[in-house]
Structure formats: structure tokens, C-alpha cells
Amino acid sequence: TQLLEQSPQFLSIQEGENLTVYCNSSSVFSSLQWYRQEPGEGPVLLVTVVTGGEVKKLKRLTFQFGDARKDSSLHITAAQPGDTGLYLCAGNMNRDDKIIFGKGTRLHILP
Amino acid sequence: KAGVTQTPRYLIKTRGQQVTLSCSPISGHRSVSWYQQTPGQGLQFLFEYFSETQRNKGNFPGRFSGRQFSNSRSEMNVSTLELGDSALYLCASSPMGSNNGNQYFGPGTRLLVL
């Protein structure tokens, strides 16, 4: 059973379009993180959300943590080829628990 | 500050052999976590070390082991390699633990078992 489900698995869109990817669970998480991983490299942390309903912005990226702390979304405005990569969400249910990762959304932005 | 470094970057082994991977965390970070990444299972947590003590462990067989040295450098060992152990092995360091701060990942060691 995958505790963190990410959708879609794959997404290919044209440069300039907007997109949203999702990270869902039936469990409550104390915090969630979003990472981006490029080929041949390790994941790079983009943001951490800890409060239900929290919204964080990072340039063209907007992250939201669900009110019930069971889900999160990542919205990209005016996607650029540099946004291409594997987007991973991760979190821990309790403070002392290990971090759990979703399987990721592989995003490809076409120039 | 230098980032997390992992050695070697690539490794080819045969079934039944053993392998040791190394991870040097960011200076000042006391926590090192190890993950296995495969296309089918994604990123799976192996174990975390903090100040030379194993703090948390994932659901992997005993063939997977690790340790951390007093300078926070960490090694993981896989004995009696199986074909299914082929994967990208990532380590991540954080100042106070994976649950208490941001994790910084290394580039990984890609292991191929033939």
C-alpha cells in the first residue's frame, strides 16, 4: 500500500501552460515536503508545509497543504522547460517517524 | 559549503558479492539517511543515523546495514547481493534529523547487480 499517492504519474505539456500535480493520502501527516529530482542527481527540496491550509509560493510554483493535512498540491504557472523533472512529495505522520516518499510525477515541458 | 558527496557514483557487482557505499554529509550535519530508489518502488527509506546511532529503520532485510562514524560520515553495506538490489542509493544529510529539518541529498550511487 502506497501511503502517499501522486498523480498524475506522467505529464507532458507545452511551455507557457499551467499545471497542477497532487499528493494524496488517507493518513494525516505532520508535515509534507516537495522535491524536484533531475536525471543523474539527488532530489532537491523545494518547500516544507506544516500547517493545514498553508499556502507557500516559490516564484511560479504554489504549494498548498490540505486543511486536514492529508493532501497537498503543487501548481506551476507558465511552465518552462527548466521545470522538467521528477516531482516527489514526502512526509512523516508523526514527528519521530521515518520519512515516506510518493512515487513522483514525471513532468516534461515541451519548448 | 560543500554538498553531500557519495562514492562511488557507479558500481557493477555480481550476485552474491557484497558492496559498501560511502556518504559524506554537509559539514555540521549530524544526521544521515539512506534511501533506495527504483523505477517500480520509488524512493524507499533504508535507515537513519544520528550521532553514530541508528535512529530509524525501514523495512529492508538484514543484508542491508549501515554505520556512522564520529565525523558523521556514513557507510551502508549490502551483503549477498541479489539482482533486485540494482538501484540508485541516495543518502541525505540534515542538521538535526530528517524529521526536524530539511534534508539535502547527494547525487547517489547507481548500483547494477549482474
PDB file of C-alpha atoms in Angstrom, chain A residues 2-96:
ATOM      1  CA  GLN A   2       1.369   3.373  -1.069  1.00  0.00           C
ATOM      2  CA  LEU A   3       0.766   5.847   1.756  1.00  0.00           C
ATOM      3  CA  LEU A   4       1.373   8.847  -0.469  1.00  0.00           C
ATOM      4  CA  GLU A   5      -0.264   8.685  -3.896  1.00  0.00           C
ATOM      5  CA  GLN A   6       0.919  11.128  -6.510  1.00  0.00           C
ATOM      6  CA  SER A   7      -0.990  11.995  -9.662  1.00  0.00           C
ATOM      7  CA  PRO A   8      -0.612  12.117 -12.481  1.00  0.00           C
ATOM      8  CA  GLN A   9       2.340   9.755 -12.879  1.00  0.00           C
ATOM      9  CA  PHE A  10       3.403  11.439 -16.106  1.00  0.00           C
ATOM     10  CA  LEU A  11       2.609  14.854 -17.547  1.00  0.00           C
ATOM     11  CA  SER A  12       3.818  16.398 -20.776  1.00  0.00           C
ATOM     12  CA  ILE A  13       2.677  19.919 -21.629  1.00  0.00           C
ATOM     13  CA  GLN A  14       3.687  22.872 -23.762  1.00  0.00           C
ATOM     14  CA  GLU A  15       5.807  25.717 -22.452  1.00  0.00           C
ATOM     15  CA  GLY A  16       3.630  28.501 -21.063  1.00  0.00           C
ATOM     16  CA  GLU A  17       0.783  26.290 -19.870  1.00  0.00           C
ATOM     17  CA  ASN A  18      -0.300  25.929 -16.245  1.00  0.00           C
ATOM     18  CA  LEU A  19      -0.427  22.619 -14.410  1.00  0.00           C
ATOM     19  CA  THR A  20      -1.251  21.097 -11.038  1.00  0.00           C
ATOM     20  CA  VAL A  21       0.067  17.861  -9.573  1.00  0.00           C
ATOM     21  CA  TYR A  22      -1.297  16.165  -6.495  1.00  0.00           C
ATOM     22  CA  CYS A  23      -0.130  14.241  -3.471  1.00  0.00           C
ATOM     23  CA  ASN A  24      -2.874  12.408  -1.569  1.00  0.00           C
ATOM     24  CA  SER A  25      -3.128  10.164   1.463  1.00  0.00           C
ATOM     25  CA  SER A  26      -5.771   8.688   3.715  1.00  0.00           C
ATOM     26  CA  SER A  27      -3.474   9.421   6.663  1.00  0.00           C
ATOM     27  CA  VAL A  28      -2.724  12.677   8.424  1.00  0.00           C
ATOM     28  CA  PHE A  29       0.820  13.979   8.048  1.00  0.00           C
ATOM     29  CA  SER A  30       2.582  16.291  10.476  1.00  0.00           C
ATOM     30  CA  SER A  31       4.453  17.858   7.557  1.00  0.00           C
ATOM     31  CA  LEU A  32       4.902  17.397   3.833  1.00  0.00           C
ATOM     32  CA  GLN A  33       7.802  18.264   1.606  1.00  0.00           C
ATOM     33  CA  TRP A  34       8.084  18.657  -2.160  1.00  0.00           C
ATOM     34  CA  TYR A  35      11.284  17.801  -4.005  1.00  0.00           C
ATOM     35  CA  ARG A  36      12.391  18.020  -7.618  1.00  0.00           C
ATOM     36  CA  GLN A  37      14.836  15.480  -8.994  1.00  0.00           C
ATOM     37  CA  GLU A  38      16.675  15.806 -12.295  1.00  0.00           C
ATOM     38  CA  PRO A  39      18.374  12.913 -14.100  1.00  0.00           C
ATOM     39  CA  GLY A  40      21.640  11.858 -12.509  1.00  0.00           C
ATOM     40  CA  GLU A  41      21.063  13.922  -9.393  1.00  0.00           C
ATOM     41  CA  GLY A  42      19.511  13.562  -5.971  1.00  0.00           C
ATOM     42  CA  PRO A  43      16.208  15.216  -5.046  1.00  0.00           C
ATOM     43  CA  VAL A  44      16.339  18.908  -4.150  1.00  0.00           C
ATOM     44  CA  LEU A  45      13.967  20.225  -1.503  1.00  0.00           C
ATOM     45  CA  LEU A  46      11.562  22.863  -2.816  1.00  0.00           C
ATOM     46  CA  VAL A  47       9.328  23.505   0.190  1.00  0.00           C
ATOM     47  CA  THR A  48       8.047  22.154   3.503  1.00  0.00           C
ATOM     48  CA  VAL A  49       4.452  22.721   4.623  1.00  0.00           C
ATOM     49  CA  VAL A  50       3.406  22.052   8.195  1.00  0.00           C
ATOM     50  CA  THR A  51       0.099  23.812   8.858  1.00  0.00           C
ATOM     51  CA  GLY A  52      -3.249  22.647   7.469  1.00  0.00           C
ATOM     52  CA  GLY A  53      -4.405  25.063   4.757  1.00  0.00           C
ATOM     53  CA  GLU A  54      -0.938  26.554   4.389  1.00  0.00           C
ATOM     54  CA  VAL A  55      -0.008  28.042   1.012  1.00  0.00           C
ATOM     55  CA  LYS A  56       3.583  28.745   0.026  1.00  0.00           C
ATOM     56  CA  LYS A  57       4.859  30.358  -3.147  1.00  0.00           C
ATOM     57  CA  LEU A  58       8.237  29.906  -4.776  1.00  0.00           C
ATOM     58  CA  LYS A  59       8.329  32.119  -7.880  1.00  0.00           C
ATOM     59  CA  ARG A  60       5.941  30.395 -10.333  1.00  0.00           C
ATOM     60  CA  LEU A  61       5.323  27.430  -8.017  1.00  0.00           C
ATOM     61  CA  THR A  62       2.474  27.429  -5.499  1.00  0.00           C
ATOM     62  CA  PHE A  63       2.247  24.714  -2.860  1.00  0.00           C
ATOM     63  CA  GLN A  64      -0.810  24.028  -0.745  1.00  0.00           C
ATOM     64  CA  PHE A  65      -1.289  21.735   2.235  1.00  0.00           C
ATOM     65  CA  GLY A  66      -4.836  20.461   2.676  1.00  0.00           C
ATOM     66  CA  ASP A  67      -6.870  21.625   5.667  1.00  0.00           C
ATOM     67  CA  ALA A  68      -6.927  18.095   7.087  1.00  0.00           C
ATOM     68  CA  ARG A  69      -3.172  17.629   6.405  1.00  0.00           C
ATOM     69  CA  LYS A  70      -3.871  14.569   4.244  1.00  0.00           C
ATOM     70  CA  ASP A  71      -3.060  16.024   0.850  1.00  0.00           C
ATOM     71  CA  SER A  72      -1.033  18.623  -0.964  1.00  0.00           C
ATOM     72  CA  SER A  73      -0.858  20.174  -4.398  1.00  0.00           C
ATOM     73  CA  LEU A  74       1.781  21.864  -6.489  1.00  0.00           C
ATOM     74  CA  HIS A  75       0.666  24.372  -9.105  1.00  0.00           C
ATOM     75  CA  ILE A  76       3.075  25.693 -11.729  1.00  0.00           C
ATOM     76  CA  THR A  77       2.172  28.819 -13.650  1.00  0.00           C
ATOM     77  CA  ALA A  78       3.542  29.383 -17.162  1.00  0.00           C
ATOM     78  CA  ALA A  79       5.662  26.231 -17.175  1.00  0.00           C
ATOM     79  CA  GLN A  80       9.159  26.457 -18.624  1.00  0.00           C
ATOM     80  CA  PRO A  81      11.481  23.728 -19.966  1.00  0.00           C
ATOM     81  CA  GLY A  82      13.617  24.191 -16.849  1.00  0.00           C
ATOM     82  CA  ASP A  83      10.694  22.870 -14.775  1.00  0.00           C
ATOM     83  CA  THR A  84      11.159  19.427 -16.327  1.00  0.00           C
ATOM     84  CA  GLY A  85      11.914  16.772 -13.743  1.00  0.00           C
ATOM     85  CA  LEU A  86      10.533  14.262 -11.267  1.00  0.00           C
ATOM     86  CA  TYR A  87       8.441  15.917  -8.552  1.00  0.00           C
ATOM     87  CA  LEU A  88       8.294  13.983  -5.301  1.00  0.00           C
ATOM     88  CA  CYS A  89       6.212  14.573  -2.233  1.00  0.00           C
ATOM     89  CA  ALA A  90       7.328  13.212   1.118  1.00  0.00           C
ATOM     90  CA  GLY A  91       6.200  13.395   4.693  1.00  0.00           C
ATOM     91  CA  ASN A  92       6.075  11.870   8.127  1.00  0.00           C
ATOM     92  CA  MET A  93       2.926  11.050  10.043  1.00  0.00           C
ATOM     93  CA  ASN A  94       4.443  11.522  13.451  1.00  0.00           C
ATOM     94  CA  ARG A  95       7.417  13.620  14.417  1.00  0.00           C
ATOM     95  CA  ASP A  96       9.626  10.614  15.157  1.00  0.00           C
TER      96      ASP A  96
END
